[in-house]
Amino acid sequence: MNTGPSQATAGHGLDITPFRGLRYDPDRVGSLAAVTSPPYDVVVRPDGLHHLESADPYNIVRLILPQAETPSARNKQAAETLRRWLSEGVLTADAEPGLYVYEQRDGDGMLQRGLIGALRVSDPEEGVVLPHEDVMPHVVADRAALMRATSANLEPLLLTYRGHDSTAFASLLVERTAERPPLLSTTTEDGFCHRLWAVTDPADVAAVREDLAGHQALIADGHHRWATYCRLRAEHPSPSPWDYGLVLLVDTARYPLRVRAIHRLLHNLPVADALSALEGLFRVRHLEVPLAQALEALADAACAGNAFLLAGDGAFHLVDRPDPDLLARTVPADRPAAWRTLDATVLHATLLEHVWGIPEDSPAHIAYIHDTVATVEKAERDGGTAVLLHPVREEVVRDLARQGVTMPRKSTSFGPKPASGLVLRALDV
């Protein structure tokens, strides 16, 4: 079994290493686009899950979100499915270990490129990989059980770093590699074109590792998977393949990410009840406008302070101007002002916990959904309340992370996110 590379750069910065990627054989699947999926926590369930399952019998969602009656049965099913696909040649390991250059491009001019590799897992106190959000223990336990069962990193998480300049070797290599014919190219139904290249030359790999060793990274997407990597590394004596985890590293000095909000769906709270509980505590304005205009009103209100958009009854309700005394009573005072004034902080500490009495870590009461339209539609269909948020600026996220201050869970959605299913990492290959 591969025990991973030397930890010569451990404790100094990012330590990325090549691996033999598992990739779909294009001759064995309907199309590469049909076997990909958004990251597991972005898939809107059950609608999006069923759509992906029916897209192709080999869709990656059967590994990242297996369906069975119990958690143990789900994980066993994923492990058996992965073994079967490997034995049938549906998934095959590349002949040589490498780093992978990954490109995403849409029709609106968005272009993102980065490096996929196995990154040494580090503790937060090392200051190498900075989390900015809290995690939910039950989600980490679920992901850990799935990774144990499959002995694989099934999808890369998204990390960002700030390159020093355009002459840095990693940046130059990414751009130079993107001029070659790719290993694969496919366009997914969201309009994004995905291309992938392998970097296998030992000199290039060594130079990239040396360049990145001087950097720290921010977790843009994948806090639960990173926490899972940390848990699994602690379970296995070092050195082992579990010392490393699959990531996509993007230099945001060159390719700035989009930052979007993650919305909340409150399953058992009708909009009328949610609004009645806010009387005298927030200003509430009823909006009879389309979603796009309602979001514009939310953005305007967010410039002046905390603001939220409630939906689910066929209309939109702009909630802003919280009572200062209410905030003083409910928002913890032992954090920086930038944290205390976050919309997500006020949502969780004031609205969910104090006003509505909703446990934030209970899937029976609350769902976290990235897609705005889907959040509203599910609230209207299920009789619940959608709480739409305005996104946080990346500088705020990074500044808090550098202070060691984590934001409320599911506060931000950086993107574009890497598609799942283009390259996987098996820990025993």
JSON list of C-alpha atoms in Angstrom, two decimals, residues 201-387:
[
{"chain": "A", "resi": 201, "resn": "ASP", "atom": "CA", "xyz": [7.05, 15.27, -15.09]},
{"chain": "A", "resi": 202, "resn": "PRO", "atom": "CA", "xyz": [8.96, 14.83, -11.80]},
{"chain": "A", "resi": 203, "resn": "ALA", "atom": "CA", "xyz": [10.81, 18.15, -12.22]},
{"chain": "A", "resi": 204, "resn": "ASP", "atom": "CA", "xyz": [7.54, 20.05, -12.74]},
{"chain": "A", "resi": 205, "resn": "VAL", "atom": "CA", "xyz": [5.92, 18.33, -9.77]},
{"chain": "A", "resi": 206, "resn": "ALA", "atom": "CA", "xyz": [8.91, 19.12, -7.54]},
{"chain": "A", "resi": 207, "resn": "ALA", "atom": "CA", "xyz": [8.92, 22.78, -8.60]},
{"chain": "A", "resi": 208, "resn": "VAL", "atom": "CA", "xyz": [5.18, 23.12, -7.90]},
{"chain": "A", "resi": 209, "resn": "ARG", "atom": "CA", "xyz": [5.61, 21.57, -4.45]},
{"chain": "A", "resi": 210, "resn": "GLU", "atom": "CA", "xyz": [8.47, 23.97, -3.68]},
{"chain": "A", "resi": 211, "resn": "ASP", "atom": "CA", "xyz": [6.42, 26.97, -4.83]},
{"chain": "A", "resi": 212, "resn": "LEU", "atom": "CA", "xyz": [3.33, 26.05, -2.80]},
{"chain": "A", "resi": 213, "resn": "ALA", "atom": "CA", "xyz": [5.30, 25.19, 0.34]},
{"chain": "A", "resi": 214, "resn": "GLY", "atom": "CA", "xyz": [5.41, 28.90, 1.17]},
{"chain": "A", "resi": 215, "resn": "HIS", "atom": "CA", "xyz": [1.64, 29.39, 1.11]},
{"chain": "A", "resi": 216, "resn": "GLN", "atom": "CA", "xyz": [-1.36, 28.90, 3.36]},
{"chain": "A", "resi": 217, "resn": "ALA", "atom": "CA", "xyz": [-4.84, 28.14, 2.03]},
{"chain": "A", "resi": 218, "resn": "LEU", "atom": "CA", "xyz": [-8.40, 29.04, 2.93]},
{"chain": "A", "resi": 219, "resn": "ILE", "atom": "CA", "xyz": [-11.10, 26.37, 2.78]},
{"chain": "A", "resi": 220, "resn": "ALA", "atom": "CA", "xyz": [-13.53, 27.79, 0.25]},
{"chain": "A", "resi": 221, "resn": "ASP", "atom": "CA", "xyz": [-15.79, 24.74, 0.05]},
{"chain": "A", "resi": 222, "resn": "GLY", "atom": "CA", "xyz": [-15.55, 21.45, 1.89]},
{"chain": "A", "resi": 223, "resn": "HIS", "atom": "CA", "xyz": [-15.21, 22.16, 5.62]},
{"chain": "A", "resi": 224, "resn": "HIS", "atom": "CA", "xyz": [-16.89, 18.88, 6.53]},
{"chain": "A", "resi": 225, "resn": "ARG", "atom": "CA", "xyz": [-14.67, 16.88, 4.18]},
{"chain": "A", "resi": 226, "resn": "TRP", "atom": "CA", "xyz": [-11.54, 18.58, 5.57]},
{"chain": "A", "resi": 227, "resn": "ALA", "atom": "CA", "xyz": [-12.69, 17.81, 9.13]},
{"chain": "A", "resi": 228, "resn": "THR", "atom": "CA", "xyz": [-13.23, 14.25, 7.92]},
{"chain": "A", "resi": 229, "resn": "TYR", "atom": "CA", "xyz": [-9.68, 14.09, 6.55]},
{"chain": "A", "resi": 230, "resn": "CYS", "atom": "CA", "xyz": [-8.41, 15.26, 9.97]},
{"chain": "A", "resi": 231, "resn": "ARG", "atom": "CA", "xyz": [-10.45, 12.62, 11.80]},
{"chain": "A", "resi": 232, "resn": "LEU", "atom": "CA", "xyz": [-9.32, 9.78, 9.53]},
{"chain": "A", "resi": 233, "resn": "ARG", "atom": "CA", "xyz": [-5.68, 10.84, 9.66]},
{"chain": "A", "resi": 234, "resn": "ALA", "atom": "CA", "xyz": [-5.86, 10.66, 13.48]},
{"chain": "A", "resi": 235, "resn": "GLU", "atom": "CA", "xyz": [-7.26, 7.13, 13.24]},
{"chain": "A", "resi": 236, "resn": "HIS", "atom": "CA", "xyz": [-4.36, 5.75, 11.19]},
{"chain": "A", "resi": 237, "resn": "PRO", "atom": "CA", "xyz": [-0.73, 5.59, 12.34]},
{"chain": "A", "resi": 238, "resn": "SER", "atom": "CA", "xyz": [1.50, 7.85, 10.24]},
{"chain": "A", "resi": 239, "resn": "PRO", "atom": "CA", "xyz": [2.86, 7.53, 7.64]},
{"chain": "A", "resi": 240, "resn": "SER", "atom": "CA", "xyz": [-0.22, 6.39, 5.74]},
{"chain": "A", "resi": 241, "resn": "PRO", "atom": "CA", "xyz": [-2.29, 7.45, 2.71]},
{"chain": "A", "resi": 242, "resn": "TRP", "atom": "CA", "xyz": [-4.72, 9.04, 5.21]},
{"chain": "A", "resi": 243, "resn": "ASP", "atom": "CA", "xyz": [-2.11, 11.73, 5.91]},
{"chain": "A", "resi": 244, "resn": "TYR", "atom": "CA", "xyz": [-3.27, 13.32, 2.64]},
{"chain": "A", "resi": 245, "resn": "GLY", "atom": "CA", "xyz": [-6.62, 14.37, 1.19]},
{"chain": "A", "resi": 246, "resn": "LEU", "atom": "CA", "xyz": [-7.89, 15.25, -2.29]},
{"chain": "A", "resi": 247, "resn": "VAL", "atom": "CA", "xyz": [-8.13, 19.00, -2.96]},
{"chain": "A", "resi": 248, "resn": "LEU", "atom": "CA", "xyz": [-8.40, 21.57, -5.74]},
{"chain": "A", "resi": 249, "resn": "LEU", "atom": "CA", "xyz": [-6.11, 24.57, -5.11]},
{"chain": "A", "resi": 250, "resn": "VAL", "atom": "CA", "xyz": [-7.05, 27.84, -6.85]},
{"chain": "A", "resi": 251, "resn": "ASP", "atom": "CA", "xyz": [-4.91, 30.98, -6.82]},
{"chain": "A", "resi": 252, "resn": "THR", "atom": "CA", "xyz": [-7.53, 33.68, -6.25]},
{"chain": "A", "resi": 253, "resn": "ALA", "atom": "CA", "xyz": [-5.04, 36.44, -7.02]},
{"chain": "A", "resi": 254, "resn": "ARG", "atom": "CA", "xyz": [-5.32, 35.17, -10.58]},
{"chain": "A", "resi": 255, "resn": "TYR", "atom": "CA", "xyz": [-8.79, 33.60, -10.55]},
{"chain": "A", "resi": 256, "resn": "PRO", "atom": "CA", "xyz": [-11.11, 35.30, -8.03]},
{"chain": "A", "resi": 257, "resn": "LEU", "atom": "CA", "xyz": [-13.96, 33.07, -6.90]},
{"chain": "A", "resi": 258, "resn": "ARG", "atom": "CA", "xyz": [-17.62, 33.95, -6.83]},
{"chain": "A", "resi": 259, "resn": "VAL", "atom": "CA", "xyz": [-19.05, 34.14, -3.33]},
{"chain": "A", "resi": 260, "resn": "ARG", "atom": "CA", "xyz": [-22.71, 33.25, -2.87]},
{"chain": "A", "resi": 261, "resn": "ALA", "atom": "CA", "xyz": [-24.92, 32.69, 0.14]},
{"chain": "A", "resi": 262, "resn": "ILE", "atom": "CA", "xyz": [-26.23, 29.36, 1.38]},
{"chain": "A", "resi": 263, "resn": "HIS", "atom": "CA", "xyz": [-29.92, 29.58, 2.20]},
{"chain": "A", "resi": 264, "resn": "ARG", "atom": "CA", "xyz": [-31.98, 27.90, 4.92]},
{"chain": "A", "resi": 265, "resn": "LEU", "atom": "CA", "xyz": [-35.17, 25.90, 4.55]},
{"chain": "A", "resi": 266, "resn": "LEU", "atom": "CA", "xyz": [-37.12, 25.62, 7.81]},
{"chain": "A", "resi": 267, "resn": "HIS", "atom": "CA", "xyz": [-39.25, 22.53, 7.37]},
{"chain": "A", "resi": 268, "resn": "ASN", "atom": "CA", "xyz": [-41.79, 22.87, 10.18]},
{"chain": "A", "resi": 269, "resn": "LEU", "atom": "CA", "xyz": [-42.23, 26.63, 10.34]},
{"chain": "A", "resi": 270, "resn": "PRO", "atom": "CA", "xyz": [-44.93, 28.17, 8.13]},
{"chain": "A", "resi": 271, "resn": "VAL", "atom": "CA", "xyz": [-44.17, 31.67, 6.90]},
{"chain": "A", "resi": 272, "resn": "ALA", "atom": "CA", "xyz": [-47.11, 33.17, 8.80]},
{"chain": "A", "resi": 273, "resn": "ASP", "atom": "CA", "xyz": [-45.78, 31.78, 12.09]},
{"chain": "A", "resi": 274, "resn": "ALA", "atom": "CA", "xyz": [-42.25, 32.95, 11.31]},
{"chain": "A", "resi": 275, "resn": "LEU", "atom": "CA", "xyz": [-43.46, 36.48, 10.63]},
{"chain": "A", "resi": 276, "resn": "SER", "atom": "CA", "xyz": [-45.74, 36.72, 13.66]},
{"chain": "A", "resi": 277, "resn": "ALA", "atom": "CA", "xyz": [-42.80, 35.87, 15.93]},
{"chain": "A", "resi": 278, "resn": "LEU", "atom": "CA", "xyz": [-40.86, 38.84, 14.50]},
{"chain": "A", "resi": 279, "resn": "GLU", "atom": "CA", "xyz": [-43.38, 41.51, 15.45]},
{"chain": "A", "resi": 280, "resn": "GLY", "atom": "CA", "xyz": [-41.69, 44.30, 17.35]},
{"chain": "A", "resi": 281, "resn": "LEU", "atom": "CA", "xyz": [-38.26, 42.71, 16.89]},
{"chain": "A", "resi": 282, "resn": "PHE", "atom": "CA", "xyz": [-37.51, 43.36, 13.20]},
{"chain": "A", "resi": 283, "resn": "ARG", "atom": "CA", "xyz": [-38.97, 45.55, 10.49]},
{"chain": "A", "resi": 284, "resn": "VAL", "atom": "CA", "xyz": [-40.94, 43.39, 8.04]},
{"chain": "A", "resi": 285, "resn": "ARG", "atom": "CA", "xyz": [-41.94, 44.57, 4.55]},
{"chain": "A", "resi": 286, "resn": "HIS", "atom": "CA", "xyz": [-44.18, 42.54, 2.24]},
{"chain": "A", "resi": 287, "resn": "LEU", "atom": "CA", "xyz": [-42.91, 42.44, -1.38]},
{"chain": "A", "resi": 288, "resn": "GLU", "atom": "CA", "xyz": [-45.16, 41.52, -4.29]},
{"chain": "A", "resi": 289, "resn": "VAL", "atom": "CA", "xyz": [-42.31, 41.32, -6.82]},
{"chain": "A", "resi": 290, "resn": "PRO", "atom": "CA", "xyz": [-40.43, 38.60, -8.74]},
{"chain": "A", "resi": 291, "resn": "LEU", "atom": "CA", "xyz": [-37.50, 36.83, -7.07]},
{"chain": "A", "resi": 292, "resn": "ALA", "atom": "CA", "xyz": [-34.85, 38.87, -8.90]},
{"chain": "A", "resi": 293, "resn": "GLN", "atom": "CA", "xyz": [-36.30, 42.16, -7.64]},
{"chain": "A", "resi": 294, "resn": "ALA", "atom": "CA", "xyz": [-36.72, 40.75, -4.14]},
{"chain": "A", "resi": 295, "resn": "LEU", "atom": "CA", "xyz": [-33.03, 39.81, -4.10]},
{"chain": "A", "resi": 296, "resn": "GLU", "atom": "CA", "xyz": [-32.12, 43.33, -5.22]},
{"chain": "A", "resi": 297, "resn": "ALA", "atom": "CA", "xyz": [-34.13, 44.72, -2.29]},
{"chain": "A", "resi": 298, "resn": "LEU", "atom": "CA", "xyz": [-32.29, 42.30, 0.01]},
{"chain": "A", "resi": 299, "resn": "ALA", "atom": "CA", "xyz": [-28.93, 43.50, -1.32]},
{"chain": "A", "resi": 300, "resn": "ASP", "atom": "CA", "xyz": [-29.89, 47.14, -0.75]},
{"chain": "A", "resi": 301, "resn": "ALA", "atom": "CA", "xyz": [-31.07, 46.44, 2.79]},
{"chain": "A", "resi": 302, "resn": "ALA", "atom": "CA", "xyz": [-27.92, 44.41, 3.57]},
{"chain": "A", "resi": 303, "resn": "CYS", "atom": "CA", "xyz": [-25.79, 47.48, 2.88]},
{"chain": "A", "resi": 304, "resn": "ALA", "atom": "CA", "xyz": [-27.34, 49.15, 5.93]},
{"chain": "A", "resi": 305, "resn": "GLY", "atom": "CA", "xyz": [-27.32, 46.19, 8.35]},
{"chain": "A", "resi": 306, "resn": "ASN", "atom": "CA", "xyz": [-28.64, 42.70, 8.91]},
{"chain": "A", "resi": 307, "resn": "ALA", "atom": "CA", "xyz": [-31.32, 41.69, 6.42]},
{"chain": "A", "resi": 308, "resn": "PHE", "atom": "CA", "xyz": [-33.09, 38.49, 5.36]},
{"chain": "A", "resi": 309, "resn": "LEU", "atom": "CA", "xyz": [-35.68, 37.51, 2.78]},
{"chain": "A", "resi": 310, "resn": "LEU", "atom": "CA", "xyz": [-38.41, 35.10, 3.85]},
{"chain": "A", "resi": 311, "resn": "ALA", "atom": "CA", "xyz": [-40.43, 33.12, 1.31]},
{"chain": "A", "resi": 312, "resn": "GLY", "atom": "CA", "xyz": [-42.70, 30.11, 1.05]},
{"chain": "A", "resi": 313, "resn": "ASP", "atom": "CA", "xyz": [-46.21, 31.55, 0.90]},
{"chain": "A", "resi": 314, "resn": "GLY", "atom": "CA", "xyz": [-46.09, 32.83, -2.67]},
{"chain": "A", "resi": 315, "resn": "ALA", "atom": "CA", "xyz": [-44.65, 36.22, -1.74]},
{"chain": "A", "resi": 316, "resn": "PHE", "atom": "CA", "xyz": [-41.44, 37.67, -0.31]},
{"chain": "A", "resi": 317, "resn": "HIS", "atom": "CA", "xyz": [-40.95, 39.34, 3.03]},
{"chain": "A", "resi": 318, "resn": "LEU", "atom": "CA", "xyz": [-37.93, 41.58, 3.65]},
{"chain": "A", "resi": 319, "resn": "VAL", "atom": "CA", "xyz": [-36.82, 41.38, 7.27]},
{"chain": "A", "resi": 320, "resn": "ASP", "atom": "CA", "xyz": [-34.30, 43.98, 8.49]},
{"chain": "A", "resi": 321, "resn": "ARG", "atom": "CA", "xyz": [-33.52, 46.58, 11.19]},
{"chain": "A", "resi": 322, "resn": "PRO", "atom": "CA", "xyz": [-33.29, 44.20, 14.17]},
{"chain": "A", "resi": 323, "resn": "ASP", "atom": "CA", "xyz": [-33.95, 45.65, 17.61]},
{"chain": "A", "resi": 324, "resn": "PRO", "atom": "CA", "xyz": [-30.50, 46.57, 19.07]},
{"chain": "A", "resi": 325, "resn": "ASP", "atom": "CA", "xyz": [-31.51, 45.36, 22.54]},
{"chain": "A", "resi": 326, "resn": "LEU", "atom": "CA", "xyz": [-32.47, 41.98, 21.03]},
{"chain": "A", "resi": 327, "resn": "LEU", "atom": "CA", "xyz": [-29.05, 41.68, 19.40]},
{"chain": "A", "resi": 328, "resn": "ALA", "atom": "CA", "xyz": [-27.29, 42.65, 22.63]},
{"chain": "A", "resi": 329, "resn": "ARG", "atom": "CA", "xyz": [-29.14, 39.89, 24.48]},
{"chain": "A", "resi": 330, "resn": "THR", "atom": "CA", "xyz": [-28.69, 37.13, 21.93]},
{"chain": "A", "resi": 331, "resn": "VAL", "atom": "CA", "xyz": [-25.41, 37.62, 20.00]},
{"chain": "A", "resi": 332, "resn": "PRO", "atom": "CA", "xyz": [-22.29, 36.48, 21.89]},
{"chain": "A", "resi": 333, "resn": "ALA", "atom": "CA", "xyz": [-20.08, 39.46, 22.77]},
{"chain": "A", "resi": 334, "resn": "ASP", "atom": "CA", "xyz": [-16.76, 37.58, 22.92]},
{"chain": "A", "resi": 335, "resn": "ARG", "atom": "CA", "xyz": [-16.08, 37.68, 19.17]},
{"chain": "A", "resi": 336, "resn": "PRO", "atom": "CA", "xyz": [-14.82, 40.41, 16.79]},
{"chain": "A", "resi": 337, "resn": "ALA", "atom": "CA", "xyz": [-17.35, 42.96, 15.58]},
{"chain": "A", "resi": 338, "resn": "ALA", "atom": "CA", "xyz": [-17.04, 41.58, 12.04]},
{"chain": "A", "resi": 339, "resn": "TRP", "atom": "CA", "xyz": [-18.34, 38.24, 13.33]},
{"chain": "A", "resi": 340, "resn": "ARG", "atom": "CA", "xyz": [-21.09, 39.68, 15.56]},
{"chain": "A", "resi": 341, "resn": "THR", "atom": "CA", "xyz": [-22.58, 41.65, 12.67]},
{"chain": "A", "resi": 342, "resn": "LEU", "atom": "CA", "xyz": [-22.65, 38.81, 10.14]},
{"chain": "A", "resi": 343, "resn": "ASP", "atom": "CA", "xyz": [-26.11, 37.97, 8.83]},
{"chain": "A", "resi": 344, "resn": "ALA", "atom": "CA", "xyz": [-25.41, 34.30, 9.49]},
{"chain": "A", "resi": 345, "resn": "THR", "atom": "CA", "xyz": [-24.50, 35.09, 13.10]},
{"chain": "A", "resi": 346, "resn": "VAL", "atom": "CA", "xyz": [-27.73, 37.00, 13.67]},
{"chain": "A", "resi": 347, "resn": "LEU", "atom": "CA", "xyz": [-29.73, 34.32, 11.87]},
{"chain": "A", "resi": 348, "resn": "HIS", "atom": "CA", "xyz": [-28.37, 31.51, 14.05]},
{"chain": "A", "resi": 349, "resn": "ALA", "atom": "CA", "xyz": [-27.96, 33.24, 17.41]},
{"chain": "A", "resi": 350, "resn": "THR", "atom": "CA", "xyz": [-31.00, 35.50, 17.30]},
{"chain": "A", "resi": 351, "resn": "LEU", "atom": "CA", "xyz": [-33.60, 34.15, 14.89]},
{"chain": "A", "resi": 352, "resn": "LEU", "atom": "CA", "xyz": [-33.11, 30.38, 14.96]},
{"chain": "A", "resi": 353, "resn": "GLU", "atom": "CA", "xyz": [-32.10, 29.94, 18.58]},
{"chain": "A", "resi": 354, "resn": "HIS", "atom": "CA", "xyz": [-33.94, 32.75, 20.36]},
{"chain": "A", "resi": 355, "resn": "VAL", "atom": "CA", "xyz": [-36.96, 33.80, 18.26]},
{"chain": "A", "resi": 356, "resn": "TRP", "atom": "CA", "xyz": [-37.97, 30.63, 16.43]},
{"chain": "A", "resi": 357, "resn": "GLY", "atom": "CA", "xyz": [-36.44, 27.96, 18.68]},
{"chain": "A", "resi": 358, "resn": "ILE", "atom": "CA", "xyz": [-35.09, 25.86, 15.82]},
{"chain": "A", "resi": 359, "resn": "PRO", "atom": "CA", "xyz": [-32.05, 23.59, 16.36]},
{"chain": "A", "resi": 360, "resn": "GLU", "atom": "CA", "xyz": [-29.49, 24.42, 13.67]},
{"chain": "A", "resi": 361, "resn": "ASP", "atom": "CA", "xyz": [-28.02, 20.92, 13.52]},
{"chain": "A", "resi": 362, "resn": "SER", "atom": "CA", "xyz": [-31.27, 18.97, 13.12]},
{"chain": "A", "resi": 363, "resn": "PRO", "atom": "CA", "xyz": [-31.97, 17.80, 9.53]},
{"chain": "A", "resi": 364, "resn": "ALA", "atom": "CA", "xyz": [-35.59, 17.27, 10.56]},
{"chain": "A", "resi": 365, "resn": "HIS", "atom": "CA", "xyz": [-35.96, 21.00, 11.20]},
{"chain": "A", "resi": 366, "resn": "ILE", "atom": "CA", "xyz": [-33.54, 22.74, 8.82]},
{"chain": "A", "resi": 367, "resn": "ALA", "atom": "CA", "xyz": [-31.90, 22.19, 5.44]},
{"chain": "A", "resi": 368, "resn": "TYR", "atom": "CA", "xyz": [-29.04, 24.15, 3.89]},
{"chain": "A", "resi": 369, "resn": "ILE", "atom": "CA", "xyz": [-29.55, 24.75, 0.15]},
{"chain": "A", "resi": 370, "resn": "HIS", "atom": "CA", "xyz": [-27.25, 26.58, -2.25]},
{"chain": "A", "resi": 371, "resn": "ASP", "atom": "CA", "xyz": [-29.74, 27.16, -5.06]},
{"chain": "A", "resi": 372, "resn": "THR", "atom": "CA", "xyz": [-32.04, 30.15, -4.46]},
{"chain": "A", "resi": 373, "resn": "VAL", "atom": "CA", "xyz": [-34.88, 29.06, -6.73]},
{"chain": "A", "resi": 374, "resn": "ALA", "atom": "CA", "xyz": [-34.86, 25.52, -5.33]},
{"chain": "A", "resi": 375, "resn": "THR", "atom": "CA", "xyz": [-35.01, 26.84, -1.76]},
{"chain": "A", "resi": 376, "resn": "VAL", "atom": "CA", "xyz": [-38.09, 28.94, -2.51]},
{"chain": "A", "resi": 377, "resn": "GLU", "atom": "CA", "xyz": [-39.82, 26.20, -4.51]},
{"chain": "A", "resi": 378, "resn": "LYS", "atom": "CA", "xyz": [-39.30, 23.59, -1.79]},
{"chain": "A", "resi": 379, "resn": "ALA", "atom": "CA", "xyz": [-40.60, 25.96, 0.89]},
{"chain": "A", "resi": 380, "resn": "GLU", "atom": "CA", "xyz": [-43.73, 26.65, -1.15]},
{"chain": "A", "resi": 381, "resn": "ARG", "atom": "CA", "xyz": [-44.27, 22.97, -1.88]},
{"chain": "A", "resi": 382, "resn": "ASP", "atom": "CA", "xyz": [-43.65, 21.77, 1.69]},
{"chain": "A", "resi": 383, "resn": "GLY", "atom": "CA", "xyz": [-45.32, 24.59, 3.60]},
{"chain": "A", "resi": 384, "resn": "GLY", "atom": "CA", "xyz": [-42.07, 25.69, 5.27]},
{"chain": "A", "resi": 385, "resn": "THR", "atom": "CA", "xyz": [-40.11, 28.93, 5.35]},
{"chain": "A", "resi": 386, "resn": "ALA", "atom": "CA", "xyz": [-37.19, 29.78, 3.08]},
{"chain": "A", "resi": 387, "resn": "VAL", "atom": "CA", "xyz": [-34.67, 32.19, 4.61]}
]
